[in-house]
mmCIF file of C-alpha atoms in Angstrom:
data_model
loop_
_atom_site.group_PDB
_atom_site.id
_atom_site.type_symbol
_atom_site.label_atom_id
_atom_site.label_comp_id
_atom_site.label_asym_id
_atom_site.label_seq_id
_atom_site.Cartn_x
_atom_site.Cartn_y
_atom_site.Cartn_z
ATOM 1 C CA UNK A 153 -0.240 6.328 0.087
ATOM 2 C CA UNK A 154 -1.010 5.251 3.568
ATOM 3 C CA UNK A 155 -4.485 5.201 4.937
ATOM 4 C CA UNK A 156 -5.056 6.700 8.160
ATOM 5 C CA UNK A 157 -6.083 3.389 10.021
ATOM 6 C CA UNK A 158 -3.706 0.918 7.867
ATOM 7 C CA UNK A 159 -0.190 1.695 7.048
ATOM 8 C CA UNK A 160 -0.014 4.752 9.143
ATOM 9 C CA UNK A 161 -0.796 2.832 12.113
ATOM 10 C CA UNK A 162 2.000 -0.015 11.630
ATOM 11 C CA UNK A 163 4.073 0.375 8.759
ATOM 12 C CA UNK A 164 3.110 -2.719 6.841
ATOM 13 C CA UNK A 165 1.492 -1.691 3.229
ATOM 14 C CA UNK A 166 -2.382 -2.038 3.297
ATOM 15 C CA UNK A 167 -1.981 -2.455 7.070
ATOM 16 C CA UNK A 168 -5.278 -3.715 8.217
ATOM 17 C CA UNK A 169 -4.241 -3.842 12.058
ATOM 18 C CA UNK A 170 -6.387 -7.563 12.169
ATOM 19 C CA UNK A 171 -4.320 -8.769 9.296
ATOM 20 C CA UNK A 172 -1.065 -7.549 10.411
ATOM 21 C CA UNK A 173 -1.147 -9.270 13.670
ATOM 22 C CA UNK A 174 -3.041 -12.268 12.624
ATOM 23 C CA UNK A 175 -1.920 -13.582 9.342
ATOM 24 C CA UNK A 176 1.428 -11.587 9.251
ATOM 25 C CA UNK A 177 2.524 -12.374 13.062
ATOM 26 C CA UNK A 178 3.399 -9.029 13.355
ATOM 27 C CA UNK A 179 4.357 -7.853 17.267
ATOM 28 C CA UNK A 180 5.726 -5.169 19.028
ATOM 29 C CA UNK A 181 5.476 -1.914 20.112
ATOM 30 C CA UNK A 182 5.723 2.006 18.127
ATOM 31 C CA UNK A 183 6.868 5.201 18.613
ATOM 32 C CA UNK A 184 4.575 8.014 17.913
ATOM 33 C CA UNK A 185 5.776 10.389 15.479
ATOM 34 C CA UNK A 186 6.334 14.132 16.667
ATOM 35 C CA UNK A 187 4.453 15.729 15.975
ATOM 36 C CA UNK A 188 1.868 13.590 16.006
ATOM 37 C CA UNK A 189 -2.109 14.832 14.165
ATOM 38 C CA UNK A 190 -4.094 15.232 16.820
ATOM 39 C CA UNK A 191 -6.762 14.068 14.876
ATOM 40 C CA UNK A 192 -4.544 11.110 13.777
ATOM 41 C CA UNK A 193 -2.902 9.424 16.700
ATOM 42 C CA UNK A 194 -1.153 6.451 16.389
ATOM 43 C CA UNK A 195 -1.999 3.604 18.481
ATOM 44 C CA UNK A 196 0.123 1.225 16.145
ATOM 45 C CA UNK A 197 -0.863 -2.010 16.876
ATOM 46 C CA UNK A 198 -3.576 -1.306 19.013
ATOM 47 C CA UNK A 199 -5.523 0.231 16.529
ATOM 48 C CA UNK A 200 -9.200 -0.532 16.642
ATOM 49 C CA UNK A 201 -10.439 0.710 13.162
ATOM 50 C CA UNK A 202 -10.526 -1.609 10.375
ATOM 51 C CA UNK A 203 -8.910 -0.907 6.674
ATOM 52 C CA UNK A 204 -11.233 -2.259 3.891
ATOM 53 C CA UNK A 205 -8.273 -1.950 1.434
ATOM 54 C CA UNK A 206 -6.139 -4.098 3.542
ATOM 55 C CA UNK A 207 -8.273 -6.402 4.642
ATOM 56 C CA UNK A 208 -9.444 -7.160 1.516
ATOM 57 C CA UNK A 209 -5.673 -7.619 0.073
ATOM 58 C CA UNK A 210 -4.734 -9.879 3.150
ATOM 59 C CA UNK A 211 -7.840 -12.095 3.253
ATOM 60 C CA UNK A 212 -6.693 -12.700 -0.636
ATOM 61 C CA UNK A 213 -3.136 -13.682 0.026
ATOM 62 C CA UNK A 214 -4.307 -15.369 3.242
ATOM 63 C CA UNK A 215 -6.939 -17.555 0.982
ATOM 64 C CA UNK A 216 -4.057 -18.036 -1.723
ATOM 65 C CA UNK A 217 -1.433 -19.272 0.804
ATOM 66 C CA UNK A 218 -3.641 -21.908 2.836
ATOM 67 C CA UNK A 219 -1.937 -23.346 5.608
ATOM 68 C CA UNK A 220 1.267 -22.423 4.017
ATOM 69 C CA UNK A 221 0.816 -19.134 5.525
ATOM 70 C CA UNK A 222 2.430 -15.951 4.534
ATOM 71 C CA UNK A 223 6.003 -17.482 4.280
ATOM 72 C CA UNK A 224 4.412 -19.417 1.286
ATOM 73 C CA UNK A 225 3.766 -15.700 -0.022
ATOM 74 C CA UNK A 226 6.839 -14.144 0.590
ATOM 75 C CA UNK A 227 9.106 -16.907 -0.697
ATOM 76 C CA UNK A 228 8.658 -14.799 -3.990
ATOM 77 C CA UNK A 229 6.793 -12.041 -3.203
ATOM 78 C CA UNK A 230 7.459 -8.465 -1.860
ATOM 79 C CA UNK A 231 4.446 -5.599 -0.932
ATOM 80 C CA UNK A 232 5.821 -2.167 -0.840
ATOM 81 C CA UNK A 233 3.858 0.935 -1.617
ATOM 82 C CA UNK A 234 4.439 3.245 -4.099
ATOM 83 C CA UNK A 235 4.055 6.350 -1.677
ATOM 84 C CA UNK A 236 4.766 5.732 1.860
ATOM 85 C CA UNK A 237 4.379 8.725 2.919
ATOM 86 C CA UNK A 238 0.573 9.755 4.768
ATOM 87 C CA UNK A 239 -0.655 13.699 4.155
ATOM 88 C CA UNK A 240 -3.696 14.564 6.008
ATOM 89 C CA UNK A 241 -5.456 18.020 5.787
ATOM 90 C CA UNK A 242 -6.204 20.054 9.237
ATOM 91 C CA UNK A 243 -9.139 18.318 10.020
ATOM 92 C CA UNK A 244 -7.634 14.733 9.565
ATOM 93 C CA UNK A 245 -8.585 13.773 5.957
ATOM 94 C CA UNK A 246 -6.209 11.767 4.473
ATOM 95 C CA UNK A 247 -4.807 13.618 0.568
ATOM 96 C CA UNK A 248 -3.584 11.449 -1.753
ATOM 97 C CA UNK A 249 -0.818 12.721 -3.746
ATOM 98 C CA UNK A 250 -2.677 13.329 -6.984
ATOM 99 C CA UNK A 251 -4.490 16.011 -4.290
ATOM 100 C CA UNK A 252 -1.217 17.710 -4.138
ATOM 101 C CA UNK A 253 0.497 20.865 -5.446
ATOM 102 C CA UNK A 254 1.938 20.669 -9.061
ATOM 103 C CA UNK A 255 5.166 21.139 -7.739
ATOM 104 C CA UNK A 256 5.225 19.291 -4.739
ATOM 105 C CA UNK A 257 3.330 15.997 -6.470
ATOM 106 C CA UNK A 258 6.225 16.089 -9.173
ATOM 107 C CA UNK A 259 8.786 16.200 -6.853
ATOM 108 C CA UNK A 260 7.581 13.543 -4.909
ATOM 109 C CA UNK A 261 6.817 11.118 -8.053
ATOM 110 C CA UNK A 262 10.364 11.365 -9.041
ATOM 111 C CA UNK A 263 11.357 10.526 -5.912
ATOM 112 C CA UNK A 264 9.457 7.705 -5.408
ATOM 113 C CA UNK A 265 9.684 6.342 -9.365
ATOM 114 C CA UNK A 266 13.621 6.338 -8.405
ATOM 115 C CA UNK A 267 12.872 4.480 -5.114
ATOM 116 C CA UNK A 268 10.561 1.871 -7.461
ATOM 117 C CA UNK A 269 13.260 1.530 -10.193
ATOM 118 C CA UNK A 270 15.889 0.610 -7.291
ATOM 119 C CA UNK A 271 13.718 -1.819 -5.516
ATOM 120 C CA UNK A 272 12.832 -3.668 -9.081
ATOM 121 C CA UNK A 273 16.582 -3.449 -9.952
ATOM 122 C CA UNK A 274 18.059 -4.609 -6.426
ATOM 123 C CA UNK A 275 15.210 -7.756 -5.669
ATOM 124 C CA UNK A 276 15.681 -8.780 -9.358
ATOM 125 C CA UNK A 277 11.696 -8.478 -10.167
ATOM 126 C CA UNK A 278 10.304 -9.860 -13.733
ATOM 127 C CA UNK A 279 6.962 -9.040 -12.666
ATOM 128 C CA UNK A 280 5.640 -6.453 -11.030
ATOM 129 C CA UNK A 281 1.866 -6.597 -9.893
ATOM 130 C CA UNK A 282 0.120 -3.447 -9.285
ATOM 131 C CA UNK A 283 -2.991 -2.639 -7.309
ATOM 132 C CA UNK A 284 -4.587 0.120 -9.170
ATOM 133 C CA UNK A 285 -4.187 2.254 -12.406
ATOM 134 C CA UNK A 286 -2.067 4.748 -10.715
ATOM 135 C CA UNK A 287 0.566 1.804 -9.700
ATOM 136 C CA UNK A 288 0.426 0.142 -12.337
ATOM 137 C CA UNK A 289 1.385 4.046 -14.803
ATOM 138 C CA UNK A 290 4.319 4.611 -12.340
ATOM 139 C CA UNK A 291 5.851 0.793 -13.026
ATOM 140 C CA UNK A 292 5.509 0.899 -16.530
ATOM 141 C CA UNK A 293 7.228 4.284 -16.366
ATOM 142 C CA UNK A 294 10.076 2.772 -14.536
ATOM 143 C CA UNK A 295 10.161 -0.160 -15.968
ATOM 144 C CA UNK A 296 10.118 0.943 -19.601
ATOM 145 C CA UNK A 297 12.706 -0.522 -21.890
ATOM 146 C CA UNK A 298 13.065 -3.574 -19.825
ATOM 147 C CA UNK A 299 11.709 -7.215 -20.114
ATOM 148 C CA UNK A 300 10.162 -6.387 -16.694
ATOM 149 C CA UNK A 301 6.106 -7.214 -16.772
ATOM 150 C CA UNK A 302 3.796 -5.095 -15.086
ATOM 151 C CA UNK A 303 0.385 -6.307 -14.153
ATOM 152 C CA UNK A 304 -2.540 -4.499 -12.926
ATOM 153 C CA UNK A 305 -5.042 -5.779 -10.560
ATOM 154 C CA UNK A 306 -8.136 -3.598 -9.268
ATOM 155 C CA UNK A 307 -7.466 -1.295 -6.097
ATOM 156 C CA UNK A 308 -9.071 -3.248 -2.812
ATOM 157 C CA UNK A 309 -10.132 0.509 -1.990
ATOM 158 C CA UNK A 310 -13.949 0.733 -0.700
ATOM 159 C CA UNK A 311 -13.826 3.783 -2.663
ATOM 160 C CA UNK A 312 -14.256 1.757 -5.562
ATOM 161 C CA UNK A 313 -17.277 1.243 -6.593
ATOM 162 C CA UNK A 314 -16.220 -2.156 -8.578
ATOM 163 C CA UNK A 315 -14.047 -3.288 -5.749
ATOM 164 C CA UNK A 316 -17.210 -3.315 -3.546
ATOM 165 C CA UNK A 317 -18.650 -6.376 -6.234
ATOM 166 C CA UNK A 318 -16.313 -9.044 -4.446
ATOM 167 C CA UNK A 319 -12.703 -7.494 -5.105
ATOM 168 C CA UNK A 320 -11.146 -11.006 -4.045
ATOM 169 C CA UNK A 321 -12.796 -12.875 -7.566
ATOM 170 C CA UNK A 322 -12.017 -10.135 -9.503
ATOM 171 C CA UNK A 323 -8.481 -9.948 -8.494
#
């Protein structure tokens, strides 16, 4: 799911504000949500704080497209994330869904697993490339009983204590 200073901020999957505007081209203004976390505000594009996750996935694709630039990359690609949705406790934290309630994380897996199956249906995908375990369970879920191939690449997350040996090689 969205990280508080990525995706939450902008709407672009691992949204690292830098990234967005810089390699993406991304402009514009937001709306705040209402209500808005007061402990959370969205500044949107004007968001100071880095996200390692993102910038790590960005400077990749960046690296991989040259001078090409992203329209090189999204000739035949398409990020979307699994879980768009950001839950944050009282004080701010962000929860990821496997923090959840039984009942509320199992709702909101089937929900999303239909939203994946649709996407890989409607764009056509024969591969689908994951970042992280989690990703990659739900697409082979989804996927199952279909010549679609899922592939699983490390999470970028600084969380990780692997993806803090030079994600970008590894990947």
């Amino acid at each position: 799911n969205p990280g508080p200073f990525g995706m939450s901020q902008n709407g672009v999957p691992f949204g690292d504000t830098t990234a967005v505007k810089d390699f993406l081209g991304v402009t514009g203004s937001h709306v705040k949500p209402d209500p808005e976390h007061p402990k959370r505000q969205i500044a949107g594009l004007g968001c100071k704080r880095g996200e390692v996750s993102g910038q790590r996935f960005w400077t990749l694709i960046s690296n991989q497209c040259g001078e090409l630039g992203p329209q090189a990359f999204f000739a035949r690609n398409f990020v979307y994330n699994y879980c768009p949705l950001a839950f944050m406790t009282e004080s701010g934290s962000n929860v990821t869904p496997d923090k959840l309630g039984k009942e509320e994380r199992q709702k909101l897996v089937e929900i999303c697993d239909e939203a994946l199956a649709k996407l890989i249906t409607l764009l056509g995908c024969q591969r689908v490339v994951c970042l992280g375990q989690y990703a990659a369970a739900r697409a082979e879920k989804v996927t199952s009983g279909t010549n679609v191939k899922v592939v699983c690449l490390l999470h970028p997350s600084p969380a990780s204590p692997q993806a803090n040996k030079g994600w970008e090689e590894i990947a």
